Coordinates of C-alpha atoms in Angstrom, one line a residue:
X238 CA -0.1 0.1 0.0
X239 CA 1.1 3.5 -0.5
X240 CA -0.1 6.6 1.4
X241 CA -3.2 7.9 -0.2
X242 CA -2.9 10.9 -2.8
X243 CA -5.8 13.0 -2.0
X244 CA -6.7 14.2 1.4
X245 CA -10.8 13.5 2.2
X246 CA -13.0 16.4 1.5
X247 CA -16.5 17.0 2.2
X248 CA -19.0 14.0 2.8
X249 CA -20.8 13.7 -0.5
X250 CA -24.5 14.6 -0.6
X251 CA -27.1 11.7 0.2
X252 CA -28.0 11.4 -3.3
X253 CA -24.3 10.4 -4.3
X254 CA -23.7 8.4 -1.6
X255 CA -26.3 6.2 -2.1
X256 CA -25.2 6.4 -5.8
X257 CA -21.9 5.0 -4.7
X258 CA -22.7 2.8 -2.0
X259 CA -21.7 -0.8 -3.2
X260 CA -18.2 0.6 -3.9
X261 CA -18.1 2.4 -0.4
X262 CA -18.7 -1.2 1.0
X263 CA -15.4 -2.2 -0.2
X264 CA -12.7 -2.7 2.8
X265 CA -9.9 -0.2 2.2
X266 CA -12.5 2.2 0.5
X267 CA -15.3 3.0 3.0
X268 CA -16.5 6.6 3.8
X269 CA -13.0 7.9 4.3
X270 CA -12.1 6.7 0.9
X271 CA -15.5 7.8 -0.8
X272 CA -14.8 11.3 0.6
X273 CA -10.9 11.2 -1.0
X274 CA -12.4 10.1 -4.3
X275 CA -15.2 13.1 -4.1
X276 CA -12.0 15.4 -3.4
X277 CA -10.1 14.3 -6.3
X278 CA -9.2 16.1 -9.2
X279 CA -8.1 13.8 -12.5
X280 CA -7.2 15.1 -16.0
X281 CA -7.8 12.7 -18.7
X282 CA -5.8 13.3 -21.8
X283 CA -7.7 12.2 -24.8
X284 CA -11.7 11.1 -25.0
X285 CA -11.0 8.5 -27.4
X286 CA -10.7 4.6 -27.2
X287 CA -9.1 4.7 -23.7
X288 CA -9.9 8.2 -22.8
X289 CA -13.9 6.9 -23.0
X290 CA -13.8 4.2 -20.6
X291 CA -11.7 5.8 -18.2
X292 CA -14.0 8.7 -18.1
X293 CA -17.1 6.5 -17.7
X294 CA -15.8 4.6 -15.1
X295 CA -14.2 7.4 -12.9
X296 CA -17.6 9.4 -13.0
X297 CA -19.2 6.5 -12.1
X298 CA -16.7 6.0 -9.2
X299 CA -17.9 9.1 -7.8
X300 CA -14.5 11.4 -8.9
X301 CA -15.3 15.1 -7.7
X302 CA -13.5 16.6 -11.0
X303 CA -12.8 15.6 -14.0
X304 CA -10.9 17.3 -16.6
X305 CA -10.7 16.4 -20.2
X306 CA -8.2 17.4 -22.9
X307 CA -9.6 16.7 -26.7
X308 CA -9.5 19.1 -29.8
X309 CA -11.5 16.5 -32.0
X310 CA -15.0 16.0 -32.7
X311 CA -17.0 12.6 -32.7
X312 CA -16.7 10.7 -35.8
X313 CA -18.5 7.6 -36.9
X314 CA -15.4 5.3 -37.1
X315 CA -15.2 6.3 -33.3
X316 CA -18.3 4.7 -32.0
X317 CA -17.2 1.0 -32.1
X318 CA -15.0 1.5 -29.5
X319 CA -15.7 5.3 -27.7
X320 CA -18.7 4.2 -25.8
X321 CA -19.1 7.4 -24.3
X322 CA -20.8 8.6 -27.4
X323 CA -23.5 7.9 -29.6
X324 CA -24.8 8.8 -33.1
X325 CA -26.5 11.7 -32.5
X326 CA -22.8 13.3 -30.9
X327 CA -21.4 12.7 -34.5
X328 CA -19.8 16.1 -35.3
X329 CA -19.9 17.4 -31.5
X330 CA -16.5 18.5 -29.9
X331 CA -15.5 15.5 -28.0
X332 CA -15.2 17.3 -24.6
X333 CA -18.9 18.7 -24.7
X334 CA -20.3 15.3 -25.5
X335 CA -18.4 13.9 -22.8
X336 CA -19.3 16.3 -20.3
X337 CA -23.4 15.9 -21.2
X338 CA -22.8 11.7 -20.8
X339 CA -20.9 12.6 -17.6
X340 CA -23.5 14.7 -16.3
X341 CA -26.1 12.3 -16.7
X342 CA -23.8 9.7 -15.0
X343 CA -22.7 11.7 -12.1
X344 CA -24.6 15.0 -11.6
X345 CA -22.1 16.0 -8.6
X346 CA -19.1 15.6 -11.0
X347 CA -17.5 18.8 -12.1
X348 CA -16.3 18.7 -15.6
X349 CA -13.9 21.0 -17.0
X350 CA -13.6 20.9 -20.8
X351 CA -10.0 21.7 -22.3
X352 CA -10.7 22.1 -25.8
X353 CA -7.1 22.0 -27.4
X354 CA -4.0 20.4 -28.6
X355 CA -1.5 20.4 -26.0
X356 CA 1.7 22.3 -26.3
X357 CA 4.3 22.6 -23.0
X358 CA 2.9 26.0 -21.6
X359 CA -1.0 24.7 -22.0
X360 CA 0.4 21.2 -20.5
X361 CA 1.9 23.1 -17.6
X362 CA -0.7 25.4 -16.8
X363 CA -3.5 22.8 -16.9
X364 CA -1.5 20.1 -15.3
X365 CA -1.0 22.1 -12.1
X366 CA -4.9 22.4 -11.3
X367 CA -5.2 18.7 -10.8
X368 CA -3.7 15.6 -8.6
X369 CA -3.0 13.2 -11.4
X370 CA -2.8 12.9 -14.9
X371 CA -4.5 9.7 -17.3
X372 CA -2.5 9.0 -20.9
X373 CA -5.1 8.0 -23.2
X374 CA -3.2 9.6 -26.2
X375 CA -2.5 8.2 -29.4
X376 CA 0.8 9.6 -30.2
X377 CA 4.2 9.8 -28.7
X378 CA 4.4 13.3 -29.3
X379 CA 1.7 14.1 -26.6
X380 CA 3.0 11.2 -24.3
X381 CA 6.4 12.1 -23.7
X382 CA 5.2 16.0 -23.4
X383 CA 2.5 14.9 -20.6
X384 CA 5.5 12.5 -19.0
X385 CA 8.2 15.5 -19.0
X386 CA 5.3 17.8 -17.1
X387 CA 4.1 15.3 -14.9
X388 CA 7.7 14.4 -13.6
X389 CA 8.5 18.5 -13.3
X390 CA 5.5 18.9 -11.5
X391 CA 5.4 15.4 -9.3
X392 CA 2.1 14.3 -10.4
X393 CA 1.5 10.4 -11.3
X394 CA 0.7 9.8 -14.7
X395 CA -1.3 6.7 -15.2
X396 CA -0.4 5.4 -18.6
X397 CA -2.2 3.2 -20.8
X398 CA -1.8 1.9 -24.9
X399 CA -3.9 -0.2 -26.9
X400 CA -3.6 -1.3 -30.5
X401 CA -4.6 -4.5 -32.5
X402 CA -5.1 -6.9 -30.0
X403 CA -2.6 -6.0 -27.4
X404 CA -2.5 -3.6 -24.4
X405 CA -0.3 -2.2 -21.7
X406 CA -0.6 -0.3 -18.6
X407 CA 1.5 1.2 -15.7
X408 CA 1.8 4.4 -13.7
X409 CA 4.9 6.9 -13.8
X410 CA 5.7 8.9 -10.7
X411 CA 8.6 10.1 -9.6
X412 CA 7.0 10.1 -6.2
X413 CA 6.8 6.2 -6.2
X414 CA 8.5 4.2 -3.5
X415 CA 12.1 3.7 -3.9
X416 CA 13.1 1.7 -6.7
X417 CA 9.7 1.9 -8.3
X418 CA 9.9 5.6 -9.8
X419 CA 10.0 5.4 -13.6
X420 CA 9.1 7.3 -16.8
X421 CA 8.1 6.6 -20.1
X422 CA 11.7 7.2 -21.4
X423 CA 12.6 4.3 -19.3
X424 CA 10.1 2.1 -21.3
X425 CA 11.0 4.1 -24.6
X426 CA 14.1 6.4 -24.6
X427 CA 12.8 7.3 -28.1
X428 CA 9.7 6.4 -30.0
X429 CA 9.5 3.3 -31.9
X430 CA 9.9 4.3 -35.7
X431 CA 7.8 1.3 -36.8
X432 CA 5.3 1.2 -33.9
X433 CA 1.9 0.3 -35.0
X434 CA -1.3 2.3 -34.6
X435 CA -4.9 2.2 -34.8
X436 CA -5.3 3.6 -37.9
X437 CA -3.4 1.2 -39.7
X438 CA -3.4 -1.9 -37.5
X439 CA -7.0 -1.4 -36.0
X440 CA -8.0 -2.1 -32.5
X441 CA -10.3 -4.4 -30.8
X442 CA -13.1 -2.5 -29.3
X443 CA -13.6 -4.5 -25.7
X444 CA -10.1 -4.4 -25.5
X445 CA -10.1 -0.6 -25.2
X446 CA -12.6 -0.9 -22.3
X447 CA -10.8 -3.3 -20.4
X448 CA -8.0 -1.4 -20.7
X449 CA -9.3 2.0 -19.6
X450 CA -11.1 0.0 -16.8
X451 CA -7.8 -1.0 -15.5
X452 CA -6.3 2.5 -15.8
X453 CA -9.5 4.1 -14.1
X454 CA -8.5 1.5 -11.2
X455 CA -5.4 2.6 -10.8
X456 CA -6.4 6.1 -10.4
X457 CA -8.7 5.3 -7.6
X458 CA -6.0 3.3 -5.9
X459 CA -3.6 6.1 -6.1
X460 CA -6.5 8.2 -5.0
X461 CA -7.5 6.1 -2.0
X462 CA -4.0 4.5 -1.1
X463 CA -5.9 0.5 -1.5
X464 CA -4.0 -2.1 -2.8
X465 CA -0.8 -1.9 -5.0
X466 CA -0.6 0.4 -7.9
X467 CA 1.5 -0.2 -11.2
X468 CA 4.4 1.5 -9.9
X469 CA 7.7 0.0 -11.4
X470 CA 5.6 -2.7 -13.1
X471 CA 3.5 -2.7 -16.4
X472 CA 0.6 -5.0 -17.3
X473 CA 0.6 -6.3 -20.7
X474 CA -2.5 -7.9 -22.0
X475 CA -3.2 -10.3 -25.1
X476 CA -6.6 -10.4 -26.2
X477 CA -6.2 -13.3 -28.3
X478 CA -5.1 -15.7 -25.5
X479 CA -6.5 -13.8 -22.6
X480 CA -3.4 -13.7 -21.2
X481 CA -2.2 -11.1 -18.4
X482 CA 1.8 -10.6 -18.1
X483 CA 3.8 -8.5 -15.8
X484 CA 7.0 -6.8 -16.9
X485 CA 9.0 -5.3 -14.4
X486 CA 10.1 -1.8 -15.1
X487 CA 13.0 0.3 -13.7
X488 CA 14.5 3.6 -14.1
X489 CA 17.5 4.0 -16.6
X490 CA 20.7 3.1 -14.3
X491 CA 19.1 1.6 -11.6
X492 CA 19.3 -2.1 -10.9
X493 CA 18.7 -2.9 -14.5
X494 CA 20.4 -6.1 -14.3
X495 CA 17.7 -7.2 -11.7
X496 CA 15.1 -7.0 -13.8
X497 CA 13.2 -7.7 -17.1
X498 CA 15.6 -6.3 -19.9
X499 CA 14.7 -3.2 -21.5
X500 CA 14.2 -4.9 -25.1
X501 CA 11.6 -7.3 -23.7
X502 CA 9.6 -4.0 -22.4
X503 CA 10.0 -2.6 -25.5
X504 CA 9.0 -5.5 -27.8
X505 CA 5.8 -6.0 -25.8
X506 CA 4.6 -2.2 -26.0
X507 CA 2.3 -1.7 -29.0
X508 CA 1.1 2.0 -29.2
X509 CA 0.5 4.9 -31.7
X510 CA 3.7 5.9 -33.3
X511 CA 3.7 10.0 -33.4
X512 CA 6.7 11.8 -34.8
X513 CA 10.2 10.5 -33.8
X514 CA 11.9 12.4 -30.9
X515 CA 15.7 12.5 -30.3
X516 CA 16.9 11.8 -27.1
X517 CA 15.3 12.2 -23.7
X518 CA 13.5 15.4 -23.9
X519 CA 9.9 16.2 -25.1
X520 CA 9.6 16.5 -28.3
X521 CA 7.8 19.6 -30.1
X522 CA 3.8 19.4 -29.7
X523 CA 2.4 17.6 -32.9
X524 CA 1.0 19.6 -35.7
X525 CA -2.0 21.8 -35.7
X526 CA -5.4 20.5 -36.8
X527 CA -8.1 22.0 -39.5
X528 CA -11.4 20.7 -39.2
X529 CA -13.1 19.6 -42.4
X530 CA -15.3 22.2 -42.2
X531 CA -12.5 24.7 -42.4
X532 CA -10.8 23.0 -45.4
X533 CA -13.9 23.2 -47.6
X534 CA -14.2 26.8 -46.8
X535 CA -10.4 27.3 -47.3
X536 CA -10.7 25.4 -51.0
X537 CA -13.7 27.5 -52.0
X538 CA -11.4 30.5 -50.8
X539 CA -8.7 29.3 -53.0
X540 CA -10.8 28.3 -56.1
X541 CA -11.9 32.0 -55.8
X542 CA -8.3 33.5 -55.5
X543 CA -8.6 34.5 -51.9
X544 CA -6.4 31.6 -50.2
X545 CA -3.7 30.0 -51.1
X546 CA -2.4 26.5 -50.0
X547 CA -1.2 23.3 -51.0
X548 CA -3.6 20.2 -49.9
X549 CA -1.0 17.0 -49.6
X550 CA -2.1 13.4 -49.9
X551 CA 0.0 11.1 -48.3
X552 CA -1.6 7.6 -48.7
X553 CA -0.6 4.8 -50.9
X554 CA -1.7 5.3 -54.6
X555 CA -4.5 2.1 -54.4
X556 CA -6.4 4.3 -51.4
X557 CA -6.3 7.4 -53.2
X558 CA -7.5 5.6 -56.6
X559 CA -10.8 4.6 -54.2
X560 CA -11.4 8.3 -53.3
X561 CA -9.7 11.5 -53.1
X562 CA -10.2 15.3 -52.0
X563 CA -10.4 17.5 -55.2
X564 CA -7.6 19.9 -55.5
X565 CA -5.1 17.8 -53.4
X566 CA -1.5 16.7 -54.8
X567 CA -0.3 13.2 -54.1
X568 CA 3.2 12.0 -52.4
X569 CA 3.0 8.8 -50.4
X570 CA 4.6 8.9 -47.2
X571 CA 7.2 6.6 -48.0
X572 CA 8.3 8.7 -51.0
X573 CA 8.0 12.5 -49.3
X574 CA 10.6 14.8 -49.9
X575 CA 10.0 18.1 -48.2
X576 CA 12.2 19.8 -51.3
X577 CA 9.7 19.1 -53.6
X578 CA 7.0 20.9 -52.0
X579 CA 6.3 24.5 -52.5
X580 CA 7.7 26.5 -49.5
X581 CA 5.7 30.0 -50.7
X582 CA 2.1 28.6 -49.1
X583 CA 1.0 26.8 -45.9
X584 CA 0.8 22.9 -46.2
X585 CA -2.5 21.2 -45.4
X586 CA -1.7 17.0 -45.1
X587 CA -4.1 14.3 -45.1
X588 CA -3.8 10.5 -44.9
X589 CA -6.7 8.0 -44.2
X590 CA -6.9 9.1 -40.5
X591 CA -4.0 11.1 -38.7
X592 CA -1.2 8.8 -38.0
X593 CA 0.8 8.8 -41.4
X594 CA -0.3 12.6 -41.7
X595 CA 1.2 13.4 -38.4
X596 CA 4.4 11.8 -39.3
X597 CA 4.5 13.6 -43.0
X598 CA 3.8 17.1 -41.0
X599 CA 6.9 16.2 -38.4
X600 CA 9.1 15.8 -41.5
X601 CA 7.8 19.0 -43.2
X602 CA 7.8 21.0 -40.3
X603 CA 11.9 20.3 -39.5
X604 CA 12.3 21.2 -43.0
X605 CA 10.8 24.7 -42.1
X606 CA 7.3 24.3 -43.6
X607 CA 4.3 25.9 -42.3
X608 CA 2.2 22.7 -42.1
X609 CA -1.4 21.7 -40.3
X610 CA -3.0 18.0 -40.6
X611 CA -6.8 17.5 -41.5
X612 CA -8.6 16.5 -38.4
X613 CA -10.0 12.9 -39.3
X614 CA -8.5 12.7 -42.7
X615 CA -10.1 11.2 -45.4
X616 CA -12.4 9.2 -43.2
X617 CA -13.6 12.8 -41.6
X618 CA -13.9 14.2 -45.1
X619 CA -16.1 11.4 -46.4
X620 CA -18.5 11.1 -43.4
X621 CA -19.0 15.1 -43.7

């Protein structure tokens, strides 16, 4: 057991006490734990495949304050795994749809919507208002940024990843007991260049629900001091065989020979790849997004001679043959040469979803171009 992260607050009201009564009966929680949960302030990064079940579970548990960071809108292809949302939410900002759903589950929970894409300044400003952070994002740029800011502020970071049939969950926290304090950079010193992502590899919907629920349980353990959180160890889930495996983690240079070698941990970690950072420092924030509506308006303005930009499709030729956005140029990601792109105008990049466009944007930005990514890619364009 560890010391509870949150001090008990005021006793929840009668309706909330009744709503969470079955949880409060648990040994180790009780009325004192219920007051800690009600006083907890939890920030969830991403309201997607992992953030969705995390938010549902924490709202159900009675967490007093939930912050949601997401700049995306609900799309139809989200709904098979993001059960926080329904068909009526398509086109709605995820933060707003999530807040509405949470209000229907836990009316006493305060929800703060942070509809933005994190950069270092925003992350530091927002994180300081919370007791801990949950990382449900899908790109390494944001993951490393969250890890860096949480470490600087001394906040626990509940971390999870799911792609295909595989998932992992752990907790990074410099305040962990001796020998159990780890960071994302101990698991991944740099972003794996060939890591699969949901866009390309897909993901099993129930696995994201399972993973998110496990992440939410880690939050409650930290808040109340119940049980043994996943500090210095990672749980790996193989949904195909229904196997759970525990992998020891150690900080770089701390008794590395006494634990599983780093190669095992790295090779069993399947997370969405983002721009490849250098070294252990947090990389720059990922490229800004432009909505389908904004792109349509800008295309019309370009046709009328009032705007100038390059719309770049980085999908494969076979994908483009099936459907494309009029007025775009084609450069497959593996053949993309920044020198061949017009520097005189901004560039808007798209792919099937966003993963390949994000990698292209990182390459173009490094070459000095002004780049944005189409939110939702060709899928979002078609659904609109």
